């Protein structure tokens, strides 16, 4: 058994030409390793190749080239074992309107060959908060409840790896908090979590490690703290005692007056210090009422990396 939940080597996917549309290379030689027990973020703009990668992991799309190993099982030589090791909560809800949540979970478990004596239907219904809706038709469930049911279906065969594809897109705060509580609990029990999201603050809070994909290529893979440390920029925010204009600034500092009247100075910590900015303010006779700093966040890193590719 390897230390990695997933190992991907030189993964390529080219969709053939159709009609007037030329062939499209969706994945361009991806190399990726995801450690067991991690909460792993897979980020990238629309069309970057994230969904193609997830569908290949789930066995829904055939790769063009490369190798994929899931929980130590090669996808080509052990397809059943590799698929059984992973559960996927898709982005779009696809549910049979005439099944109840209990029925949906039982059918899904049956498809994975889980014996009735080993099914955890009631436990999963409780986990996703649908015990009181267990016998209601899926068509009567709210949008949030349907997304919860999708998560439940991904868990029926007790997978080692759970993939969440944009799980909180368009959901309310209550459901989002419930989802993240469940994810943390599952991860604490040893489950590996793979998350794709456009809410970068969620990835920053939840993920131990992050990979960014753009135009079908892996841009970077690193721990979340290391990614945040890639940008050494800071912003010093000053609230002057009275309305004030920006002082003359060197090229290493950019400044702006924000709508609330505060003065914001952005700078690279390797070139400029906060003391230098404060000296500029003192020399300009600007009295300071309050001062704070703003660090770079994952959104800054994401934009910097994807703009450069």
PDB file of C-alpha atoms in Angstrom:
ATOM      1  CA  UNK A   1       0.000   0.000   0.000  1.00  0.00           C
ATOM      2  CA  UNK A   2       1.332   3.389  -0.978  1.00  0.00           C
ATOM      3  CA  UNK A   3       1.171   6.566   1.082  1.00  0.00           C
ATOM      4  CA  UNK A   4      -0.903   8.185  -1.665  1.00  0.00           C
ATOM      5  CA  UNK A   5      -4.634   7.891  -2.155  1.00  0.00           C
ATOM      6  CA  UNK A   6      -4.317   8.818  -5.843  1.00  0.00           C
ATOM      7  CA  UNK A   7      -1.345   8.748  -8.195  1.00  0.00           C
ATOM      8  CA  UNK A   8      -1.702  10.202 -11.699  1.00  0.00           C
ATOM      9  CA  UNK A   9       1.097  10.065 -14.261  1.00  0.00           C
ATOM     10  CA  UNK A  10       1.169  11.810 -17.668  1.00  0.00           C
ATOM     11  CA  UNK A  11      -2.628  11.904 -17.846  1.00  0.00           C
ATOM     12  CA  UNK A  12      -3.890  13.130 -21.198  1.00  0.00           C
ATOM     13  CA  UNK A  13      -7.361  13.444 -22.644  1.00  0.00           C
ATOM     14  CA  UNK A  14      -8.165  14.586 -26.170  1.00  0.00           C
ATOM     15  CA  UNK A  15     -11.773  14.858 -27.268  1.00  0.00           C
ATOM     16  CA  UNK A  16     -12.076  14.030 -30.983  1.00  0.00           C
ATOM     17  CA  UNK A  17     -13.241  16.545 -33.550  1.00  0.00           C
ATOM     18  CA  UNK A  18     -17.005  16.698 -34.110  1.00  0.00           C
ATOM     19  CA  UNK A  19     -18.620  18.497 -37.026  1.00  0.00           C
ATOM     20  CA  UNK A  20     -16.987  21.882 -37.305  1.00  0.00           C
ATOM     21  CA  UNK A  21     -15.366  21.672 -33.885  1.00  0.00           C
ATOM     22  CA  UNK A  22     -11.687  20.660 -33.918  1.00  0.00           C
ATOM     23  CA  UNK A  23     -10.191  18.111 -31.549  1.00  0.00           C
ATOM     24  CA  UNK A  24      -9.707  19.501 -28.030  1.00  0.00           C
ATOM     25  CA  UNK A  25      -6.878  18.518 -25.705  1.00  0.00           C
ATOM     26  CA  UNK A  26      -8.550  18.791 -22.293  1.00  0.00           C
ATOM     27  CA  UNK A  27      -5.670  17.388 -20.217  1.00  0.00           C
ATOM     28  CA  UNK A  28      -2.031  17.844 -21.200  1.00  0.00           C
ATOM     29  CA  UNK A  29       0.128  15.388 -19.297  1.00  0.00           C
ATOM     30  CA  UNK A  30      -1.052  15.831 -15.687  1.00  0.00           C
ATOM     31  CA  UNK A  31       1.191  14.423 -12.932  1.00  0.00           C
ATOM     32  CA  UNK A  32      -0.502  14.474  -9.537  1.00  0.00           C
ATOM     33  CA  UNK A  33      -0.154  12.715  -6.189  1.00  0.00           C
ATOM     34  CA  UNK A  34      -2.722  13.072  -3.412  1.00  0.00           C
ATOM     35  CA  UNK A  35      -1.798  11.828   0.048  1.00  0.00           C
ATOM     36  CA  UNK A  36      -4.045   9.553   2.044  1.00  0.00           C
ATOM     37  CA  UNK A  37      -6.103  11.332   4.674  1.00  0.00           C
ATOM     38  CA  UNK A  38      -5.675  14.759   3.063  1.00  0.00           C
ATOM     39  CA  UNK A  39      -8.248  17.392   2.255  1.00  0.00           C
ATOM     40  CA  UNK A  40      -7.070  18.260  -1.232  1.00  0.00           C
ATOM     41  CA  UNK A  41      -8.204  21.240  -3.297  1.00  0.00           C
ATOM     42  CA  UNK A  42      -8.376  20.990  -7.097  1.00  0.00           C
ATOM     43  CA  UNK A  43      -8.734  24.524  -8.415  1.00  0.00           C
ATOM     44  CA  UNK A  44      -8.851  26.187 -11.792  1.00  0.00           C
ATOM     45  CA  UNK A  45     -10.975  28.521 -13.927  1.00  0.00           C
ATOM     46  CA  UNK A  46     -13.913  27.278 -16.001  1.00  0.00           C
ATOM     47  CA  UNK A  47     -12.728  25.004 -18.788  1.00  0.00           C
ATOM     48  CA  UNK A  48      -9.420  24.251 -17.080  1.00  0.00           C
ATOM     49  CA  UNK A  49      -9.955  20.466 -17.168  1.00  0.00           C
ATOM     50  CA  UNK A  50     -11.103  19.803 -13.583  1.00  0.00           C
ATOM     51  CA  UNK A  51     -14.337  18.042 -14.550  1.00  0.00           C
ATOM     52  CA  UNK A  52     -12.554  15.906 -17.141  1.00  0.00           C
ATOM     53  CA  UNK A  53     -10.037  14.834 -14.507  1.00  0.00           C
ATOM     54  CA  UNK A  54     -12.778  13.977 -11.996  1.00  0.00           C
ATOM     55  CA  UNK A  55     -14.780  12.044 -14.605  1.00  0.00           C
ATOM     56  CA  UNK A  56     -11.685   9.996 -15.467  1.00  0.00           C
ATOM     57  CA  UNK A  57     -11.182   9.195 -11.771  1.00  0.00           C
ATOM     58  CA  UNK A  58     -14.846   8.153 -11.526  1.00  0.00           C
ATOM     59  CA  UNK A  59     -14.555   5.938 -14.610  1.00  0.00           C
ATOM     60  CA  UNK A  60     -17.051   8.015 -16.591  1.00  0.00           C
ATOM     61  CA  UNK A  61     -14.537   9.223 -19.192  1.00  0.00           C
ATOM     62  CA  UNK A  62     -11.812   7.170 -20.856  1.00  0.00           C
ATOM     63  CA  UNK A  63      -8.362   8.702 -20.769  1.00  0.00           C
ATOM     64  CA  UNK A  64      -6.307   9.075 -23.942  1.00  0.00           C
ATOM     65  CA  UNK A  65      -2.948   8.353 -22.329  1.00  0.00           C
ATOM     66  CA  UNK A  66      -1.276   7.979 -18.949  1.00  0.00           C
ATOM     67  CA  UNK A  67      -1.893   5.985 -15.780  1.00  0.00           C
ATOM     68  CA  UNK A  68      -4.250   6.426 -12.828  1.00  0.00           C
ATOM     69  CA  UNK A  69      -3.936   4.563  -9.529  1.00  0.00           C
ATOM     70  CA  UNK A  70      -6.695   4.900  -6.912  1.00  0.00           C
ATOM     71  CA  UNK A  71      -5.987   3.564  -3.414  1.00  0.00           C
ATOM     72  CA  UNK A  72      -3.213   1.419  -4.852  1.00  0.00           C
ATOM     73  CA  UNK A  73      -5.352  -0.078  -7.645  1.00  0.00           C
ATOM     74  CA  UNK A  74      -4.369   0.664 -11.222  1.00  0.00           C
ATOM     75  CA  UNK A  75      -7.436   1.845 -13.110  1.00  0.00           C
ATOM     76  CA  UNK A  76      -6.615  -0.272 -16.167  1.00  0.00           C
ATOM     77  CA  UNK A  77      -5.766  -3.561 -14.471  1.00  0.00           C
ATOM     78  CA  UNK A  78      -8.150  -3.309 -11.482  1.00  0.00           C
ATOM     79  CA  UNK A  79     -11.062  -1.141 -12.672  1.00  0.00           C
ATOM     80  CA  UNK A  80     -13.658  -2.481 -10.212  1.00  0.00           C
ATOM     81  CA  UNK A  81     -11.448  -2.059  -7.151  1.00  0.00           C
ATOM     82  CA  UNK A  82     -10.335   1.422  -8.187  1.00  0.00           C
ATOM     83  CA  UNK A  83     -13.923   2.574  -8.726  1.00  0.00           C
ATOM     84  CA  UNK A  84     -15.054   1.052  -5.441  1.00  0.00           C
ATOM     85  CA  UNK A  85     -12.409   3.100  -3.615  1.00  0.00           C
ATOM     86  CA  UNK A  86     -13.881   6.423  -4.697  1.00  0.00           C
ATOM     87  CA  UNK A  87     -17.221   8.187  -4.287  1.00  0.00           C
ATOM     88  CA  UNK A  88     -18.164  11.264  -6.290  1.00  0.00           C
ATOM     89  CA  UNK A  89     -20.678  13.965  -5.415  1.00  0.00           C
ATOM     90  CA  UNK A  90     -21.357  15.571  -8.821  1.00  0.00           C
ATOM     91  CA  UNK A  91     -21.909  19.259  -9.372  1.00  0.00           C
ATOM     92  CA  UNK A  92     -25.310  18.853 -11.058  1.00  0.00           C
ATOM     93  CA  UNK A  93     -28.090  16.994  -9.206  1.00  0.00           C
ATOM     94  CA  UNK A  94     -29.294  13.961 -11.184  1.00  0.00           C
ATOM     95  CA  UNK A  95     -31.913  12.137  -9.142  1.00  0.00           C
ATOM     96  CA  UNK A  96     -34.825   9.871 -10.014  1.00  0.00           C
ATOM     97  CA  UNK A  97     -37.874  11.948  -9.128  1.00  0.00           C
ATOM     98  CA  UNK A  98     -39.874   8.861  -8.111  1.00  0.00           C
ATOM     99  CA  UNK A  99     -37.374   7.458  -5.619  1.00  0.00           C
ATOM    100  CA  UNK A 100     -37.374   8.399  -1.965  1.00  0.00           C
ATOM    101  CA  UNK A 101     -34.027   9.257  -0.323  1.00  0.00           C
ATOM    102  CA  UNK A 102     -34.037   5.834   1.329  1.00  0.00           C
ATOM    103  CA  UNK A 103     -34.810   4.157  -1.977  1.00  0.00           C
ATOM    104  CA  UNK A 104     -32.092   6.135  -3.785  1.00  0.00           C
ATOM    105  CA  UNK A 105     -29.473   5.131  -1.227  1.00  0.00           C
ATOM    106  CA  UNK A 106     -30.524   1.472  -1.294  1.00  0.00           C
ATOM    107  CA  UNK A 107     -30.448   1.323  -5.087  1.00  0.00           C
ATOM    108  CA  UNK A 108     -27.045   3.013  -5.186  1.00  0.00           C
ATOM    109  CA  UNK A 109     -25.703   0.573  -2.598  1.00  0.00           C
ATOM    110  CA  UNK A 110     -27.053  -2.312  -4.645  1.00  0.00           C
ATOM    111  CA  UNK A 111     -25.290  -1.038  -7.744  1.00  0.00           C
ATOM    112  CA  UNK A 112     -22.019  -1.180  -5.805  1.00  0.00           C
ATOM    113  CA  UNK A 113     -22.794  -4.701  -4.619  1.00  0.00           C
ATOM    114  CA  UNK A 114     -23.183  -3.775  -0.949  1.00  0.00           C
ATOM    115  CA  UNK A 115     -25.153  -6.599   0.798  1.00  0.00           C
ATOM    116  CA  UNK A 116     -28.330  -5.495   2.572  1.00  0.00           C
ATOM    117  CA  UNK A 117     -26.878  -6.556   5.919  1.00  0.00           C
ATOM    118  CA  UNK A 118     -23.942  -4.148   5.467  1.00  0.00           C
ATOM    119  CA  UNK A 119     -25.782  -1.108   4.149  1.00  0.00           C
ATOM    120  CA  UNK A 120     -25.640   2.058   6.234  1.00  0.00           C
ATOM    121  CA  UNK A 121     -28.749   3.732   4.876  1.00  0.00           C
ATOM    122  CA  UNK A 122     -30.096   5.011   8.205  1.00  0.00           C
ATOM    123  CA  UNK A 123     -26.653   6.173   9.310  1.00  0.00           C
ATOM    124  CA  UNK A 124     -26.160   8.114   6.076  1.00  0.00           C
ATOM    125  CA  UNK A 125     -29.643   9.638   6.218  1.00  0.00           C
ATOM    126  CA  UNK A 126     -28.827  10.913   9.705  1.00  0.00           C
ATOM    127  CA  UNK A 127     -25.445  12.222   8.563  1.00  0.00           C
ATOM    128  CA  UNK A 128     -26.948  14.271   5.709  1.00  0.00           C
ATOM    129  CA  UNK A 129     -29.935  15.422   7.761  1.00  0.00           C
ATOM    130  CA  UNK A 130     -32.651  13.671   5.732  1.00  0.00           C
ATOM    131  CA  UNK A 131     -34.004  11.187   8.271  1.00  0.00           C
ATOM    132  CA  UNK A 132     -37.335  13.032   8.423  1.00  0.00           C
ATOM    133  CA  UNK A 133     -37.496  13.040   4.606  1.00  0.00           C
ATOM    134  CA  UNK A 134     -36.485   9.398   4.171  1.00  0.00           C
ATOM    135  CA  UNK A 135     -39.809   8.395   2.598  1.00  0.00           C
ATOM    136  CA  UNK A 136     -40.519  11.603   0.633  1.00  0.00           C
ATOM    137  CA  UNK A 137     -40.213  11.526  -3.147  1.00  0.00           C
ATOM    138  CA  UNK A 138     -37.042  13.172  -4.428  1.00  0.00           C
ATOM    139  CA  UNK A 139     -39.123  15.536  -6.571  1.00  0.00           C
ATOM    140  CA  UNK A 140     -40.526  17.091  -3.388  1.00  0.00           C
ATOM    141  CA  UNK A 141     -37.098  17.850  -1.913  1.00  0.00           C
ATOM    142  CA  UNK A 142     -35.642  21.345  -1.939  1.00  0.00           C
ATOM    143  CA  UNK A 143     -32.492  22.097  -3.925  1.00  0.00           C
ATOM    144  CA  UNK A 144     -30.382  21.942  -0.785  1.00  0.00           C
ATOM    145  CA  UNK A 145     -31.851  18.604   0.250  1.00  0.00           C
ATOM    146  CA  UNK A 146     -31.130  17.175  -3.194  1.00  0.00           C
ATOM    147  CA  UNK A 147     -27.481  18.189  -2.876  1.00  0.00           C
ATOM    148  CA  UNK A 148     -27.335  16.496   0.513  1.00  0.00           C
ATOM    149  CA  UNK A 149     -28.780  13.353  -1.045  1.00  0.00           C
ATOM    150  CA  UNK A 150     -26.064  13.440  -3.717  1.00  0.00           C
ATOM    151  CA  UNK A 151     -23.475  13.371  -0.964  1.00  0.00           C
ATOM    152  CA  UNK A 152     -25.264  10.459   0.678  1.00  0.00           C
ATOM    153  CA  UNK A 153     -25.243   8.483  -2.586  1.00  0.00           C
ATOM    154  CA  UNK A 154     -21.487   9.032  -2.856  1.00  0.00           C
ATOM    155  CA  UNK A 155     -21.026   7.447   0.593  1.00  0.00           C
ATOM    156  CA  UNK A 156     -23.160   4.279   0.312  1.00  0.00           C
ATOM    157  CA  UNK A 157     -20.216   1.976  -0.465  1.00  0.00           C
ATOM    158  CA  UNK A 158     -17.963   3.463   2.259  1.00  0.00           C
ATOM    159  CA  UNK A 159     -15.320   4.773  -0.154  1.00  0.00           C
ATOM    160  CA  UNK A 160     -11.806   5.632   0.952  1.00  0.00           C
ATOM    161  CA  UNK A 161     -11.899   8.797  -1.172  1.00  0.00           C
ATOM    162  CA  UNK A 162     -14.731  11.315  -1.498  1.00  0.00           C
ATOM    163  CA  UNK A 163     -14.745  13.780  -4.386  1.00  0.00           C
ATOM    164  CA  UNK A 164     -16.881  16.908  -3.961  1.00  0.00           C
ATOM    165  CA  UNK A 165     -17.384  18.760  -7.247  1.00  0.00           C
ATOM    166  CA  UNK A 166     -18.491  22.334  -6.467  1.00  0.00           C
ATOM    167  CA  UNK A 167     -20.525  21.099  -3.460  1.00  0.00           C
ATOM    168  CA  UNK A 168     -21.591  24.521  -2.169  1.00  0.00           C
ATOM    169  CA  UNK A 169     -22.480  26.197  -5.484  1.00  0.00           C
ATOM    170  CA  UNK A 170     -25.741  28.060  -4.955  1.00  0.00           C
ATOM    171  CA  UNK A 171     -26.478  26.693  -1.483  1.00  0.00           C
ATOM    172  CA  UNK A 172     -27.400  28.636   1.641  1.00  0.00           C
ATOM    173  CA  UNK A 173     -25.125  29.247   4.621  1.00  0.00           C
ATOM    174  CA  UNK A 174     -26.822  26.635   6.826  1.00  0.00           C
ATOM    175  CA  UNK A 175     -26.318  23.858   4.282  1.00  0.00           C
ATOM    176  CA  UNK A 176     -22.751  24.976   3.605  1.00  0.00           C
ATOM    177  CA  UNK A 177     -21.884  24.828   7.293  1.00  0.00           C
ATOM    178  CA  UNK A 178     -23.524  21.408   7.623  1.00  0.00           C
ATOM    179  CA  UNK A 179     -21.600  20.110   4.628  1.00  0.00           C
ATOM    180  CA  UNK A 180     -18.237  21.280   5.970  1.00  0.00           C
ATOM    181  CA  UNK A 181     -18.983  19.817   9.387  1.00  0.00           C
ATOM    182  CA  UNK A 182     -19.675  16.456   7.735  1.00  0.00           C
ATOM    183  CA  UNK A 183     -16.524  16.726   5.622  1.00  0.00           C
ATOM    184  CA  UNK A 184     -14.370  17.436   8.667  1.00  0.00           C
ATOM    185  CA  UNK A 185     -15.895  14.487  10.520  1.00  0.00           C
ATOM    186  CA  UNK A 186     -15.350  12.125   7.582  1.00  0.00           C
ATOM    187  CA  UNK A 187     -11.780  13.319   7.186  1.00  0.00           C
ATOM    188  CA  UNK A 188     -11.149  12.841  10.920  1.00  0.00           C
ATOM    189  CA  UNK A 189     -12.208   9.203  10.420  1.00  0.00           C
ATOM    190  CA  UNK A 190      -9.505   8.798   7.763  1.00  0.00           C
ATOM    191  CA  UNK A 191     -11.373   9.548   4.538  1.00  0.00           C
ATOM    192  CA  UNK A 192      -9.445  11.427   1.835  1.00  0.00           C
ATOM    193  CA  UNK A 193     -11.379  14.417   0.511  1.00  0.00           C
ATOM    194  CA  UNK A 194     -10.912  15.999  -2.912  1.00  0.00           C
ATOM    195  CA  UNK A 195     -12.638  19.348  -3.340  1.00  0.00           C
ATOM    196  CA  UNK A 196     -13.222  21.497  -6.389  1.00  0.00           C
ATOM    197  CA  UNK A 197     -14.639  24.933  -5.704  1.00  0.00           C
ATOM    198  CA  UNK A 198     -14.794  28.468  -7.042  1.00  0.00           C
ATOM    199  CA  UNK A 199     -15.080  29.774  -3.474  1.00  0.00           C
ATOM    200  CA  UNK A 200     -11.384  30.232  -2.818  1.00  0.00           C
ATOM    201  CA  UNK A 201     -11.888  31.185   0.823  1.00  0.00           C
ATOM    202  CA  UNK A 202     -13.342  27.696   1.346  1.00  0.00           C
ATOM    203  CA  UNK A 203     -10.300  26.051  -0.198  1.00  0.00           C
ATOM    204  CA  UNK A 204      -8.016  28.223   1.918  1.00  0.00           C
ATOM    205  CA  UNK A 205      -9.852  27.233   5.092  1.00  0.00           C
ATOM    206  CA  UNK A 206     -10.456  23.540   4.357  1.00  0.00           C
ATOM    207  CA  UNK A 207      -7.549  22.214   2.285  1.00  0.00           C
ATOM    208  CA  UNK A 208      -4.177  20.918   3.455  1.00  0.00           C
ATOM    209  CA  UNK A 209      -2.827  20.913  -0.094  1.00  0.00           C
ATOM    210  CA  UNK A 210      -3.938  22.500  -3.358  1.00  0.00           C
ATOM    211  CA  UNK A 211      -3.323  21.912  -7.058  1.00  0.00           C
ATOM    212  CA  UNK A 212      -4.150  24.563  -9.644  1.00  0.00           C
ATOM    213  CA  UNK A 213      -4.965  23.505 -13.205  1.00  0.00           C
ATOM    214  CA  UNK A 214      -5.246  25.854 -16.186  1.00  0.00           C
ATOM    215  CA  UNK A 215      -5.702  25.064 -19.880  1.00  0.00           C
ATOM    216  CA  UNK A 216      -5.423  21.363 -19.119  1.00  0.00           C
ATOM    217  CA  UNK A 217      -1.997  21.634 -17.472  1.00  0.00           C
ATOM    218  CA  UNK A 218      -0.946  21.457 -13.834  1.00  0.00           C
ATOM    219  CA  UNK A 219       0.320  24.919 -12.869  1.00  0.00           C
ATOM    220  CA  UNK A 220       1.357  24.134  -9.312  1.00  0.00           C
ATOM    221  CA  UNK A 221       0.799  21.698  -6.452  1.00  0.00           C
ATOM    222  CA  UNK A 222       1.808  22.653  -2.930  1.00  0.00           C
ATOM    223  CA  UNK A 223       0.623  22.936   0.648  1.00  0.00           C
ATOM    224  CA  UNK A 224      -1.800  25.756   1.348  1.00  0.00           C
ATOM    225  CA  UNK A 225       0.653  27.670   3.611  1.00  0.00           C
ATOM    226  CA  UNK A 226       3.378  27.452   0.957  1.00  0.00           C
ATOM    227  CA  UNK A 227       1.034  28.727  -1.742  1.00  0.00           C
ATOM    228  CA  UNK A 228       0.008  31.669   0.407  1.00  0.00           C
ATOM    229  CA  UNK A 229       3.676  32.396   1.020  1.00  0.00           C
ATOM    230  CA  UNK A 230       4.438  32.656  -2.708  1.00  0.00           C
ATOM    231  CA  UNK A 231       3.250  36.247  -2.771  1.00  0.00           C
ATOM    232  CA  UNK A 232       5.197  38.537  -0.473  1.00  0.00           C
ATOM    233  CA  UNK A 233       2.851  41.447  -1.033  1.00  0.00           C
ATOM    234  CA  UNK A 234       1.111  43.247   1.796  1.00  0.00           C
ATOM    235  CA  UNK A 235      -1.275  46.153   2.058  1.00  0.00           C
ATOM    236  CA  UNK A 236      -0.952  48.733   4.819  1.00  0.00           C
ATOM    237  CA  UNK A 237      -4.297  50.409   5.501  1.00  0.00           C
ATOM    238  CA  UNK A 238      -4.174  53.775   7.268  1.00  0.00           C
ATOM    239  CA  UNK A 239      -7.152  55.708   8.615  1.00  0.00           C
ATOM    240  CA  UNK A 240      -6.063  59.355   8.816  1.00  0.00           C
ATOM    241  CA  UNK A 241      -7.320  61.647  11.568  1.00  0.00           C
ATOM    242  CA  UNK A 242      -8.632  63.995   8.865  1.00  0.00           C
ATOM    243  CA  UNK A 243      -9.314  63.666   5.156  1.00  0.00           C
ATOM    244  CA  UNK A 244      -5.956  63.373   3.417  1.00  0.00           C
ATOM    245  CA  UNK A 245      -4.477  62.969  -0.041  1.00  0.00           C
ATOM    246  CA  UNK A 246      -1.885  60.361  -0.908  1.00  0.00           C
ATOM    247  CA  UNK A 247       1.704  61.481  -0.308  1.00  0.00           C
ATOM    248  CA  UNK A 248       4.295  61.205  -3.082  1.00  0.00           C
ATOM    249  CA  UNK A 249       5.225  57.529  -3.395  1.00  0.00           C
ATOM    250  CA  UNK A 250       8.227  55.693  -4.852  1.00  0.00           C
ATOM    251  CA  UNK A 251       7.718  53.123  -7.635  1.00  0.00           C
ATOM    252  CA  UNK A 252       7.906  50.247  -5.125  1.00  0.00           C
ATOM    253  CA  UNK A 253       4.662  51.352  -3.420  1.00  0.00           C
ATOM    254  CA  UNK A 254       1.210  51.745  -4.933  1.00  0.00           C
ATOM    255  CA  UNK A 255      -1.437  53.717  -3.104  1.00  0.00           C
ATOM    256  CA  UNK A 256      -5.142  54.404  -3.326  1.00  0.00           C
ATOM    257  CA  UNK A 257      -7.813  56.269  -1.405  1.00  0.00           C
ATOM    258  CA  UNK A 258     -10.635  53.871  -0.615  1.00  0.00           C
ATOM    259  CA  UNK A 259     -14.310  54.937  -0.575  1.00  0.00           C
ATOM    260  CA  UNK A 260     -14.313  54.994   3.241  1.00  0.00           C
ATOM    261  CA  UNK A 261     -11.463  57.533   3.236  1.00  0.00           C
ATOM    262  CA  UNK A 262      -8.715  55.142   4.313  1.00  0.00           C
ATOM    263  CA  UNK A 263      -5.364  55.157   2.530  1.00  0.00           C
ATOM    264  CA  UNK A 264      -4.192  51.765   1.234  1.00  0.00           C
ATOM    265  CA  UNK A 265      -0.532  51.163   0.377  1.00  0.00           C
ATOM    266  CA  UNK A 266       0.461  47.942  -1.380  1.00  0.00           C
ATOM    267  CA  UNK A 267       4.092  46.851  -1.384  1.00  0.00           C
ATOM    268  CA  UNK A 268       6.456  43.890  -1.630  1.00  0.00           C
ATOM    269  CA  UNK A 269       7.878  43.004   1.764  1.00  0.00           C
ATOM    270  CA  UNK A 270      11.238  42.209   0.189  1.00  0.00           C
ATOM    271  CA  UNK A 271      11.539  45.759  -1.168  1.00  0.00           C
ATOM    272  CA  UNK A 272       9.695  47.957   1.303  1.00  0.00           C
ATOM    273  CA  UNK A 273       8.865  47.962   4.996  1.00  0.00           C
ATOM    274  CA  UNK A 274       5.871  49.367   6.837  1.00  0.00           C
ATOM    275  CA  UNK A 275       8.197  51.792   8.616  1.00  0.00           C
ATOM    276  CA  UNK A 276       9.119  53.397   5.300  1.00  0.00           C
ATOM    277  CA  UNK A 277       5.448  54.041   4.519  1.00  0.00           C
ATOM    278  CA  UNK A 278       4.868  55.484   7.966  1.00  0.00           C
ATOM    279  CA  UNK A 279       7.859  57.790   7.492  1.00  0.00           C
ATOM    280  CA  UNK A 280       6.310  59.028   4.218  1.00  0.00           C
ATOM    281  CA  UNK A 281       3.071  59.798   6.061  1.00  0.00           C
ATOM    282  CA  UNK A 282       4.866  61.653   8.848  1.00  0.00           C
ATOM    283  CA  UNK A 283       6.848  63.704   6.330  1.00  0.00           C
ATOM    284  CA  UNK A 284       3.567  64.609   4.640  1.00  0.00           C
ATOM    285  CA  UNK A 285       2.105  65.708   8.043  1.00  0.00           C
ATOM    286  CA  UNK A 286      -0.676  63.085   7.845  1.00  0.00           C
ATOM    287  CA  UNK A 287      -1.962  62.250  11.312  1.00  0.00           C
ATOM    288  CA  UNK A 288      -2.830  58.573  11.808  1.00  0.00           C
ATOM    289  CA  UNK A 289      -5.945  57.521  13.718  1.00  0.00           C
ATOM    290  CA  UNK A 290      -5.715  53.781  13.057  1.00  0.00           C
ATOM    291  CA  UNK A 291      -3.592  51.326  11.099  1.00  0.00           C
ATOM    292  CA  UNK A 292      -3.933  47.704   9.931  1.00  0.00           C
ATOM    293  CA  UNK A 293      -2.351  45.301   7.439  1.00  0.00           C
ATOM    294  CA  UNK A 294      -3.901  42.947   4.884  1.00  0.00           C
ATOM    295  CA  UNK A 295      -2.095  39.752   3.857  1.00  0.00           C
ATOM    296  CA  UNK A 296      -2.314  38.062   0.465  1.00  0.00           C
ATOM    297  CA  UNK A 297      -4.984  35.353   0.285  1.00  0.00           C
ATOM    298  CA  UNK A 298      -5.501  32.354  -1.957  1.00  0.00           C
ATOM    299  CA  UNK A 299      -7.432  34.456  -4.469  1.00  0.00           C
ATOM    300  CA  UNK A 300      -4.352  36.641  -5.022  1.00  0.00           C
ATOM    301  CA  UNK A 301      -2.185  33.550  -5.575  1.00  0.00           C
ATOM    302  CA  UNK A 302      -4.764  31.965  -7.876  1.00  0.00           C
ATOM    303  CA  UNK A 303      -5.087  35.064 -10.039  1.00  0.00           C
ATOM    304  CA  UNK A 304      -1.323  35.570 -10.226  1.00  0.00           C
ATOM    305  CA  UNK A 305      -0.693  31.986 -11.315  1.00  0.00           C
ATOM    306  CA  UNK A 306      -3.557  31.638 -13.806  1.00  0.00           C
ATOM    307  CA  UNK A 307      -2.868  35.025 -15.429  1.00  0.00           C
ATOM    308  CA  UNK A 308       0.700  33.970 -16.134  1.00  0.00           C
ATOM    309  CA  UNK A 309      -0.324  30.833 -18.076  1.00  0.00           C
TER     310      UNK A 309
END
